[in-house]
Coordinates of C-alpha atoms in Angstrom, one line a residue:
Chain Y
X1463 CA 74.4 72.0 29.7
X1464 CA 74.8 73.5 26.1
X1465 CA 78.7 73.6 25.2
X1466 CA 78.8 76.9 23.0
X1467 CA 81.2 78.9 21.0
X1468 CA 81.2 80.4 17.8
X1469 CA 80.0 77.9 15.9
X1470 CA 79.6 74.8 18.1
X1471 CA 76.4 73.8 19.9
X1472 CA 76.6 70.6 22.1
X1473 CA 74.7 69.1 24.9
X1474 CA 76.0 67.0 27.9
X1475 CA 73.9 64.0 28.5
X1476 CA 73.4 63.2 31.9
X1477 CA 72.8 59.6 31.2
X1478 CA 76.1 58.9 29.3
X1479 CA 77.7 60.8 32.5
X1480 CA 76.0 58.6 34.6
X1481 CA 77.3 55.5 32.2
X1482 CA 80.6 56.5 32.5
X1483 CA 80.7 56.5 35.5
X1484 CA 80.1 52.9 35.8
X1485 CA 76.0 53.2 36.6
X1486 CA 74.5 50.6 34.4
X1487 CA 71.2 52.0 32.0
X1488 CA 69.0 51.0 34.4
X1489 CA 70.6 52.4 37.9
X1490 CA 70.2 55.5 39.1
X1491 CA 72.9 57.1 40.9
X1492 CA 72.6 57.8 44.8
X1493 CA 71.4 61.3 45.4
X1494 CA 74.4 62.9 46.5
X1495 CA 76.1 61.5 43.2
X1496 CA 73.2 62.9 41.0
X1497 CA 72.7 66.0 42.4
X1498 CA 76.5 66.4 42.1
X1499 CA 76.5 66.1 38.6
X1500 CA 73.6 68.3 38.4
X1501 CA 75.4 70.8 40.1
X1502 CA 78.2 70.6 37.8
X1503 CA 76.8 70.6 34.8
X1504 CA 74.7 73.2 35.6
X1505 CA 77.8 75.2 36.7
X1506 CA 81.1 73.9 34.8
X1507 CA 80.5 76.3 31.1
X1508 CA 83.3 78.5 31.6
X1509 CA 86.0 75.5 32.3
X1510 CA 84.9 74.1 29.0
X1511 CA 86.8 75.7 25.5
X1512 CA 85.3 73.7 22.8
X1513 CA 87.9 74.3 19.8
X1514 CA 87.8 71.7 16.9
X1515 CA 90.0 71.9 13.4
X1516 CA 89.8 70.0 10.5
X1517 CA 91.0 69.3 7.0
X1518 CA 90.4 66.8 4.0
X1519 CA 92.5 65.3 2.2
X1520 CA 92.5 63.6 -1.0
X1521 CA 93.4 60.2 -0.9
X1522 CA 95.9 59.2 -3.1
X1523 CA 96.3 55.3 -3.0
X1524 CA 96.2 52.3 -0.2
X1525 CA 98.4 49.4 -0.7
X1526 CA 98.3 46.9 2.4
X1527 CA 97.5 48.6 5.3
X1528 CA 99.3 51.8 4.3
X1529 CA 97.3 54.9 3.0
X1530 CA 98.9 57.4 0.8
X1531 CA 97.0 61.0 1.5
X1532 CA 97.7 64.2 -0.3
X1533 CA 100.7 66.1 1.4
X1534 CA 103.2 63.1 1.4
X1535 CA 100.9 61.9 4.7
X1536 CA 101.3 58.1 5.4
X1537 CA 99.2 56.5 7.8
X1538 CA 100.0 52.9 8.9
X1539 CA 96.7 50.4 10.0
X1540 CA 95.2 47.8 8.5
X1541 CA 91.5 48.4 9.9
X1542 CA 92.0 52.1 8.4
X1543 CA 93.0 51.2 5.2
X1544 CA 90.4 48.9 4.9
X1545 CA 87.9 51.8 5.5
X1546 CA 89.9 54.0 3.2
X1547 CA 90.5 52.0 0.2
X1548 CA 86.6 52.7 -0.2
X1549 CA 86.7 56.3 -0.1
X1550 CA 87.8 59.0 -1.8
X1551 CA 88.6 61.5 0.8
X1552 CA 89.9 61.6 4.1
X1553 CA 89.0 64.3 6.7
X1554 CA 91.6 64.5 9.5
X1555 CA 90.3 66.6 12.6
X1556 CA 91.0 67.8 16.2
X1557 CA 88.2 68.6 18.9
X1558 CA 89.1 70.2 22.4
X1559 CA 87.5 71.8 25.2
X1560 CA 91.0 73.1 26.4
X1561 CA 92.9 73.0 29.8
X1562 CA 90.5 74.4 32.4
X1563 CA 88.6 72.0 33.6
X1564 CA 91.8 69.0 33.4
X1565 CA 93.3 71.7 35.8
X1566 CA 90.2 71.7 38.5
X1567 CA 89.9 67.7 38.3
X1568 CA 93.7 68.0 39.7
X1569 CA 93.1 70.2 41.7
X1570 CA 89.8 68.4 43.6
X1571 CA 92.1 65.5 43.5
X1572 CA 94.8 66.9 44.9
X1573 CA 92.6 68.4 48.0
X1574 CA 91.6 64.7 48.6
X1575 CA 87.4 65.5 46.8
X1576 CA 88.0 62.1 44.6
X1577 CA 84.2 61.8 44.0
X1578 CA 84.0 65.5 43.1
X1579 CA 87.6 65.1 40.5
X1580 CA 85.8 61.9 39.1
X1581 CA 82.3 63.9 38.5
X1582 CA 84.0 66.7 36.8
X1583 CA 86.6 64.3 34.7
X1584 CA 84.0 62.2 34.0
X1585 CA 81.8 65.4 32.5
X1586 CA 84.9 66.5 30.4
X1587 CA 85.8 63.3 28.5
X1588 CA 81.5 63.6 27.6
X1589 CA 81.9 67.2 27.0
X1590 CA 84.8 66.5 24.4
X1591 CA 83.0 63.8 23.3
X1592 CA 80.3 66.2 21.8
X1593 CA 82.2 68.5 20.7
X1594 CA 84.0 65.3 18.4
X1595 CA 80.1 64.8 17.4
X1596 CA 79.2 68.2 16.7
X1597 CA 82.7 68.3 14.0
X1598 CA 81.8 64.8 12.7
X1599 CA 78.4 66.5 12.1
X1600 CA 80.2 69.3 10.9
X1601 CA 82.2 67.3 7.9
X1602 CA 79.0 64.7 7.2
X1603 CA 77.2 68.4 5.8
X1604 CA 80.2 69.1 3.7
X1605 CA 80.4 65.8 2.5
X1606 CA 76.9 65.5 1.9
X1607 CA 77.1 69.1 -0.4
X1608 CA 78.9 67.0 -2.6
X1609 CA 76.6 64.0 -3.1
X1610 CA 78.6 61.8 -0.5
X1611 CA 78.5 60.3 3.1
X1612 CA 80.9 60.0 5.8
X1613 CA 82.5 57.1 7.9
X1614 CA 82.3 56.7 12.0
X1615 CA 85.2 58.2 13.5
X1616 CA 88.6 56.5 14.6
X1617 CA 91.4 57.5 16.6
X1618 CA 94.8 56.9 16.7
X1619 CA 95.3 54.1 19.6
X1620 CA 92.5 52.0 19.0
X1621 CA 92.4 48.8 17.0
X1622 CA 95.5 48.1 15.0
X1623 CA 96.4 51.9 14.6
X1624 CA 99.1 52.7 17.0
X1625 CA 99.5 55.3 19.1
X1626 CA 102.6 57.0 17.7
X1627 CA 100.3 57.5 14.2
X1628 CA 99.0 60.7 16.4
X1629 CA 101.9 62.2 14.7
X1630 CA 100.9 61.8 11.4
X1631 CA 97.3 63.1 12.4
X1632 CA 99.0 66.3 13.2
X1633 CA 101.0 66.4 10.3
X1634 CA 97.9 66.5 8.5
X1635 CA 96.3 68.7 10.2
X1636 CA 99.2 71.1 9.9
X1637 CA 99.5 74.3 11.9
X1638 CA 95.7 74.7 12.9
X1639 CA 95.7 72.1 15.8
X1640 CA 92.9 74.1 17.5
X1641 CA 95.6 74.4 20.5
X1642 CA 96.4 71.0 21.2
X1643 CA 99.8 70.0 21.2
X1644 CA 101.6 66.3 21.5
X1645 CA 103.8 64.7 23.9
X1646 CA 107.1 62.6 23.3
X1647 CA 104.6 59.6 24.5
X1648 CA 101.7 60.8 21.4
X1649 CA 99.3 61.4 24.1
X1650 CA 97.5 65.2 23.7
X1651 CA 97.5 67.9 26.0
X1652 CA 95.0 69.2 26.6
X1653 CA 94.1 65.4 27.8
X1654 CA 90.6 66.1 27.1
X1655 CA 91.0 66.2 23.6
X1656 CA 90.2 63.7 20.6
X1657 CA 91.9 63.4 17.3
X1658 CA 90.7 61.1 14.4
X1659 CA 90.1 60.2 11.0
X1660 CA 86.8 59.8 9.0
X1661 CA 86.2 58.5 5.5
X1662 CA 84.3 60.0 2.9
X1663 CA 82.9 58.4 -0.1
X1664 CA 80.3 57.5 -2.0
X1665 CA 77.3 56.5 0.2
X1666 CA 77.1 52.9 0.8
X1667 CA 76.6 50.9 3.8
X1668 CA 80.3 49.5 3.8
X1669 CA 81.5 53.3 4.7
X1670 CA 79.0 54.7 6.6
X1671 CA 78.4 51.8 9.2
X1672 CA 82.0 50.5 8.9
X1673 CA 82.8 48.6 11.9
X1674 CA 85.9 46.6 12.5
X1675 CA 84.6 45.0 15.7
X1676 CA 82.0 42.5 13.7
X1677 CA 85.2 40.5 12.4
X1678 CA 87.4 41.5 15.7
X1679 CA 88.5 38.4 18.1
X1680 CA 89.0 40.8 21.2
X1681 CA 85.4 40.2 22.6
X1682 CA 86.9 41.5 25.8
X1683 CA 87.7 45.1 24.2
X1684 CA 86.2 47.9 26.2
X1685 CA 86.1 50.1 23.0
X1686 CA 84.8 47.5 21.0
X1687 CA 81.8 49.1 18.9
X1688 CA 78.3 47.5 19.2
X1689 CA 77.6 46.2 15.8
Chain D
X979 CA 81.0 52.7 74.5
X980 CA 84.3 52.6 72.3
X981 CA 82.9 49.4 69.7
X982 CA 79.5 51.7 69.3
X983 CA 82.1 54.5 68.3
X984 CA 83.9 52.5 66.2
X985 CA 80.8 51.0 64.7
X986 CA 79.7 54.3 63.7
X987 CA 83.1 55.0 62.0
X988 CA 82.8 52.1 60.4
X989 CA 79.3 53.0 58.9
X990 CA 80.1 56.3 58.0
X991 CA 83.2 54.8 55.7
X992 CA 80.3 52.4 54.2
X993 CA 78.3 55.4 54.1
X994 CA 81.3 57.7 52.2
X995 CA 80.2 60.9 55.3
X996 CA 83.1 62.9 55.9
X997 CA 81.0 65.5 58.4
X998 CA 77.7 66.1 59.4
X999 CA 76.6 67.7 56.5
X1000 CA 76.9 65.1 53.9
X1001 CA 74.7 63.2 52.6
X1002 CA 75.7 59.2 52.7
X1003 CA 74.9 56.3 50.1
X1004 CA 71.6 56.4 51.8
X1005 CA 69.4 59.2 52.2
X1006 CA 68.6 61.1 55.8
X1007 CA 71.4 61.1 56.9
X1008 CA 72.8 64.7 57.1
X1009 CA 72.8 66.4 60.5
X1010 CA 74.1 63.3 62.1
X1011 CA 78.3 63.3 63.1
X1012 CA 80.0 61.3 60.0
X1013 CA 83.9 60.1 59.9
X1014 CA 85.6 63.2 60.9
X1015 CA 83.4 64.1 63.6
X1016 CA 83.6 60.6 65.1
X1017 CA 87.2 60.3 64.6
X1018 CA 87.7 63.3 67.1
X1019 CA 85.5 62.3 69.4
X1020 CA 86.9 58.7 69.5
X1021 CA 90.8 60.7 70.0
X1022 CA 89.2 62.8 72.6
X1023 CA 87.3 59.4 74.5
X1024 CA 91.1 58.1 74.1
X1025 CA 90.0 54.9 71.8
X1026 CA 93.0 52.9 70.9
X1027 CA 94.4 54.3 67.2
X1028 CA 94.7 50.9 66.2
X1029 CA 91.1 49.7 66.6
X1030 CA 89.9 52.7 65.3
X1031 CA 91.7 52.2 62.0
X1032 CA 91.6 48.1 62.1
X1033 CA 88.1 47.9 63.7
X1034 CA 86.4 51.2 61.9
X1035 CA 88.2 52.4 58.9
X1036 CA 89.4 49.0 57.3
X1037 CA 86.4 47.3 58.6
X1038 CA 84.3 49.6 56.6
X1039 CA 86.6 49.8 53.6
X1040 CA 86.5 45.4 53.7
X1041 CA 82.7 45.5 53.2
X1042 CA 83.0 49.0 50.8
X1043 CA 85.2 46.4 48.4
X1044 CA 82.5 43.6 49.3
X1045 CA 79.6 46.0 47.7
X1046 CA 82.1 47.2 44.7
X1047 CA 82.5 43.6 43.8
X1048 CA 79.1 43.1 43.8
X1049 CA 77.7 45.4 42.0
X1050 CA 76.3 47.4 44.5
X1051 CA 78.3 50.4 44.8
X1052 CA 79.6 52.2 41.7
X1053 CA 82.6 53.5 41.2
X1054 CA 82.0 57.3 43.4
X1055 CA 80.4 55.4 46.1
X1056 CA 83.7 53.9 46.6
X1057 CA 85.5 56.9 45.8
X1058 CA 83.2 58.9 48.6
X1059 CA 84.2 56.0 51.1
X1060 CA 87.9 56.2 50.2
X1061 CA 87.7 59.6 50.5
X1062 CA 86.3 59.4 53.8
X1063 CA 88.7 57.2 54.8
X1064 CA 91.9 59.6 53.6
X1065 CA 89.9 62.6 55.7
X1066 CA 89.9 60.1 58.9
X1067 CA 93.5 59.2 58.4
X1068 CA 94.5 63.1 58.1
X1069 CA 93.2 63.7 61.7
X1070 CA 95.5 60.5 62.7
X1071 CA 98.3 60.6 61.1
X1072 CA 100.0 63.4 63.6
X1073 CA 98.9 60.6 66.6
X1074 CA 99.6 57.9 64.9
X1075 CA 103.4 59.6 64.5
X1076 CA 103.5 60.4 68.5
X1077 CA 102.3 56.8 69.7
X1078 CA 105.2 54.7 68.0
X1079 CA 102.5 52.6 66.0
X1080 CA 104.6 51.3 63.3
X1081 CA 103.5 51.7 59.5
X1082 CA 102.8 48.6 57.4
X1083 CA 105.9 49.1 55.1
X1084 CA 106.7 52.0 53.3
X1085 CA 105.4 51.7 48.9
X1086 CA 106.2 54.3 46.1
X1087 CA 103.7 54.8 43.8
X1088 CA 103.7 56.4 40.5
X1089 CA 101.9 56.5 36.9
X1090 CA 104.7 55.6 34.6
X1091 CA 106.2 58.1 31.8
X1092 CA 103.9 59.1 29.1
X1093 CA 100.9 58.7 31.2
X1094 CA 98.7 61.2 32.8
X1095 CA 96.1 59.3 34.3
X1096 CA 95.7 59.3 38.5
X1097 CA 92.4 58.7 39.4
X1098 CA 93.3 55.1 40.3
X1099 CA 96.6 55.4 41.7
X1100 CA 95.3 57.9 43.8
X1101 CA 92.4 55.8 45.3
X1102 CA 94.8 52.8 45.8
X1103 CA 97.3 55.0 47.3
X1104 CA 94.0 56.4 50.0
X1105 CA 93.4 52.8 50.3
X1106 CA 96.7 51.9 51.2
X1107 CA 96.6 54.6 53.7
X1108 CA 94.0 53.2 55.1
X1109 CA 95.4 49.8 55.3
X1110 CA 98.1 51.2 57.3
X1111 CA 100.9 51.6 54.7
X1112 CA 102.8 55.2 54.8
X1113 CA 102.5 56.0 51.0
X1114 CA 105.0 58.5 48.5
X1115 CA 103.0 59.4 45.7
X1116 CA 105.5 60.4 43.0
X1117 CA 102.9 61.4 40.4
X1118 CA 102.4 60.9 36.7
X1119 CA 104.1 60.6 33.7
X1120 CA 107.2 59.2 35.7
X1121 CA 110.4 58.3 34.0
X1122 CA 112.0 55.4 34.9
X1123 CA 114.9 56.8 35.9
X1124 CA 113.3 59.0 38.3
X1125 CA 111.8 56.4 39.9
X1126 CA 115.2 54.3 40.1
X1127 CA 116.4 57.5 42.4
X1128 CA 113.2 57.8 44.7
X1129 CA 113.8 54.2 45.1
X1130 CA 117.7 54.7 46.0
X1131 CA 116.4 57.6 48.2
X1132 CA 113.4 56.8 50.0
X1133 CA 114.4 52.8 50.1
X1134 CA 110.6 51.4 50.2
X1135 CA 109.8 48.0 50.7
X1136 CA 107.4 48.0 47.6
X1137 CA 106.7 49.9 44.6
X1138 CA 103.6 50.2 42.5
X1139 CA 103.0 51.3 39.2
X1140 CA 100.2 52.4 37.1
X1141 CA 99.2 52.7 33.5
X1142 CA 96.2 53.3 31.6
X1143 CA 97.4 52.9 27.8
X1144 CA 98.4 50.1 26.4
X1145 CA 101.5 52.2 24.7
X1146 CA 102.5 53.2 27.8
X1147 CA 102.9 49.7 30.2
X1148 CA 106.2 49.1 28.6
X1149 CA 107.7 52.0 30.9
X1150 CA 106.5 49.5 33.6
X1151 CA 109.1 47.0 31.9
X1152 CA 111.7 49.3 31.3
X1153 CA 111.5 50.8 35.2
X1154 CA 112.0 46.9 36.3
X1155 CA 114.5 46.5 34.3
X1156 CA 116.4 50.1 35.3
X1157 CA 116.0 48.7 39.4
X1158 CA 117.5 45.5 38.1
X1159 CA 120.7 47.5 35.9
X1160 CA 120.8 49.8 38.9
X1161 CA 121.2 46.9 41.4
X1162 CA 118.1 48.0 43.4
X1163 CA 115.0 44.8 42.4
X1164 CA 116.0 42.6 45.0
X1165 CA 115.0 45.6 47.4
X1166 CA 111.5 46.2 46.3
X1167 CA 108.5 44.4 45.3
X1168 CA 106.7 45.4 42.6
X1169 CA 102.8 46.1 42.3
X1170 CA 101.0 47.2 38.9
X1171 CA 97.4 47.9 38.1
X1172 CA 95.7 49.9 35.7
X1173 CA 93.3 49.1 32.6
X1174 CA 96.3 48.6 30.5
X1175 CA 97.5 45.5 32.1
X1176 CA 97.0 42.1 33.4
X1177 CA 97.9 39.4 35.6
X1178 CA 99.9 37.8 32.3
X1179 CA 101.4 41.1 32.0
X1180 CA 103.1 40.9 35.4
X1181 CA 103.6 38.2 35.7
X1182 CA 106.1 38.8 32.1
X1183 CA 107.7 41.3 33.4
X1184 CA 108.5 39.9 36.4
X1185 CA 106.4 42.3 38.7
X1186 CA 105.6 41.1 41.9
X1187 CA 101.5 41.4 41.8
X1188 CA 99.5 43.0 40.0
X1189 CA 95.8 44.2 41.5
X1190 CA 92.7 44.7 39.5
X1191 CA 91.4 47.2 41.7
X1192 CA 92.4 49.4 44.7
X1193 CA 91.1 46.8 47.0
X1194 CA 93.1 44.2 45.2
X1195 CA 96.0 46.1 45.7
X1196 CA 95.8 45.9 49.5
X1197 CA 95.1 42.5 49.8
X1198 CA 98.4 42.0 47.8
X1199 CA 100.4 44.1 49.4
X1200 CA 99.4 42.5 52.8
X1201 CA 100.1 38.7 50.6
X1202 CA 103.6 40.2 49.8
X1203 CA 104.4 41.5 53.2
X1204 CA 103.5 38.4 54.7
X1205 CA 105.8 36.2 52.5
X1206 CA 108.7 39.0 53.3
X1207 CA 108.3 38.4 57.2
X1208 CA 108.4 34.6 56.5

């Protein structure tokens, strides 16, 4: 499936659908399972609203683990100022596919068609997931205009940068939030949405393959980024 | 006669086959009567409600959690069994209400406040079903305080709670510690699961269990009820 709108162009992967769902590389899914996801991918375009926003920002100073961006923004984590205090720029972004398809996973859910919910779920969080890509993608060009390279993205609730830092990400991003709002808990709505921060400096390998993981004791991590 | 039928509800459950029409885990199987189907038949024939949820339902779901924890089902294989398994239990339920078979024990379950995620409390509340438990499903994103009144209400033997975020399993602390202001712990025990937390966890905020999975969860629940009736 190709996730269009204006200006975005995605594809869903099968495979990684299959991975999320808990098949390992190697297994194939029953054929009921795969021809399910089949079926919705081949079928599912309209529930999916891919909408994205970004900015940059300058970055003024890092002292710690607190970052200083232009705007009177101050982000709090000592993994991102470590990627930060390398870079000169900061681009703050948003990526959604809306409401729509969050709303049939309930619904299935609700009329007791688990597997079907899961499938569909499952094919959202990959779908939003591109669309992250495809703006990451987006910002690496513009970066790259100017001579420069970009960071892998992080979001607010991983590593050592809390959750309740989603507010600052919005404050950042100011009004264009590309539709997606906060709860008093941080958590965005629509759920299938991702927010996040990428560095961008002068191209070296300590900025573009940045990984916090190599030096991270949580082995156990299920986000933990091969190195 | 009846322990063919009930052997066949119990392989369709392994299977995750609602109807006729479904395909199973294995292939070839459409065309032949799944869960539903069965389940009527075995009403109709008069089978004993009991041994067809004990003997074919939780029979199938014991050897469902068996393939899960080895690696041989996924994750929507065991949905597709669960689910068959809730389908199963919809065509009892009305009988089960009729013949005075008594329910487990009565649980609340909930995704705490800040939360949105369901897809496990869902399948633990289908599997609890299953197990013979009458659940309440309050929903997500559940304050504490609104849980402290479906507990004064409704006056369940056990509660379980679920979060997914690690900044939301301290609602699961302050809900313990609203039942214990409000005068209501010693009247429920406590359950939690969900990716966020652990057996530490629970064990810190003086929950009563915690389960890994949905499977888990049942055997738990049955642990706790045991040590209630002693």
């Amino acid at each position: 499936m190709l996730i269009t709108s204006t200006d975005i162009d995605a594809e869903i992967d099968k495979r990684q659908i299959c991975n999320y769902l808990g098949y390992c590389a190697e297994c194939e899914p029953p054929a009921r399972i795969s021809s399910l996801i089949d079926e919705y991918v081949e079928n599912v375009h309209h529930l999916i609203d891919p909408v994205h926003s970004y900015i940059i920002k300058d970055i003024e100073r890092v002292e710690n683990s607190y970052v200083f961006l232009e705007g009177s923004i101050v982000l709090k984590s000592r993994v991102i100022a470590r990627l930060l205090e390398r870079c000169c720029q900061a681009a703050v972004m948003v990526a959604t596919i809306g409401n729509q398809l969050e709303e049939m996973a309930c619904q299935l859910a609700e009329d007791g068609l688990m597997v079907q919910s899961a499938v569909l779920d499952t094919i959202g969080s990959d779908a939003v997931e591109r669309v992250a890509d495809f703006v990451q993608g987006r910002i690496g060009e513009v970066a790259s205009a100017q001579g420069l390279c970009v960071s892998p993205r992080f979001s607010p609730g991983y590593c050592d940068w809390n959750i309740t830092q989603q507010k600052k990400v919005f404050q950042a991003i100011g009004r264009n939030t590309a539709g997606v709002s906060l709860t008093e808990d941080c958590l965005m709505v629509p759920r299938k949405s991702i927010s996040g921060i990428i560095g961008i400096g002068r191209c070296h390998d300590s900025i573009e393959h940045y990984n916090p993981c190599k030096t991270c004791r949580k082995h156990d991590c299920q986000s933990r980024r091969v190195a | 006669m009846t322990e063919d039928l009930l052997s066949l509800i119990k392989e369709n459950v392994i299977q995750g086959r609602i109807a006729q029409d479904d395909e199973g885990f294995d292939e070839g199987l459409v065309g032949q009567p799944g869960a539903s189907e069965l389940t009527e038949k075995a009403l109709t024939e008069g089978v004993n409600l009991e041994d067809i949820i004990n003997k074919g339902l939780t029979e199938g779901m014991n050897i469902v959690g068996q393939k899960f924890e080895t690696g041989e089902y996924y994750i929507p294989d065991m949905l597709a069994s669960a689910e068959t398994v809730g389908a199963a239990m919809e065509i009892l339920e009305p009988h089960l209400a009729q013949s005075g078979i008594k329910s487990k024990g009565k649980i609340l379950v909930a995704t705490v406040k800040g939360d949105l995620h369901d897809i496990g409390k869902n399948i633990v509340s289908i599997l609890l079903r299953g197990a013979g438990y009458t659940v309440k499903d309050l929903g997500n994103d559940i304050a504490p305080q609104t849980i402290v009144e479906a507990v004064r209400e409704e006056r369940p033997q056990f509660l379980g709670m679920s979060a997914l975020l690690t900044s939301t399993m301290i609602h699961m602390n302050n809900t313990i510690e609203a039942l214990t202001e409000s005068g209501l712990r010693d009247k429920v025990k406590i359950i939690i699961g969900g990716a966020a937390v652990s057996e530490e966890f629970a064990q810190s905020i003086g929950a009563n269990g915690y389960g890994a999975d949905g499977f888990q969860a049942v055997k738990i629940m049955d642990a706790l009820r045991n040590s209630m009736k002693g």
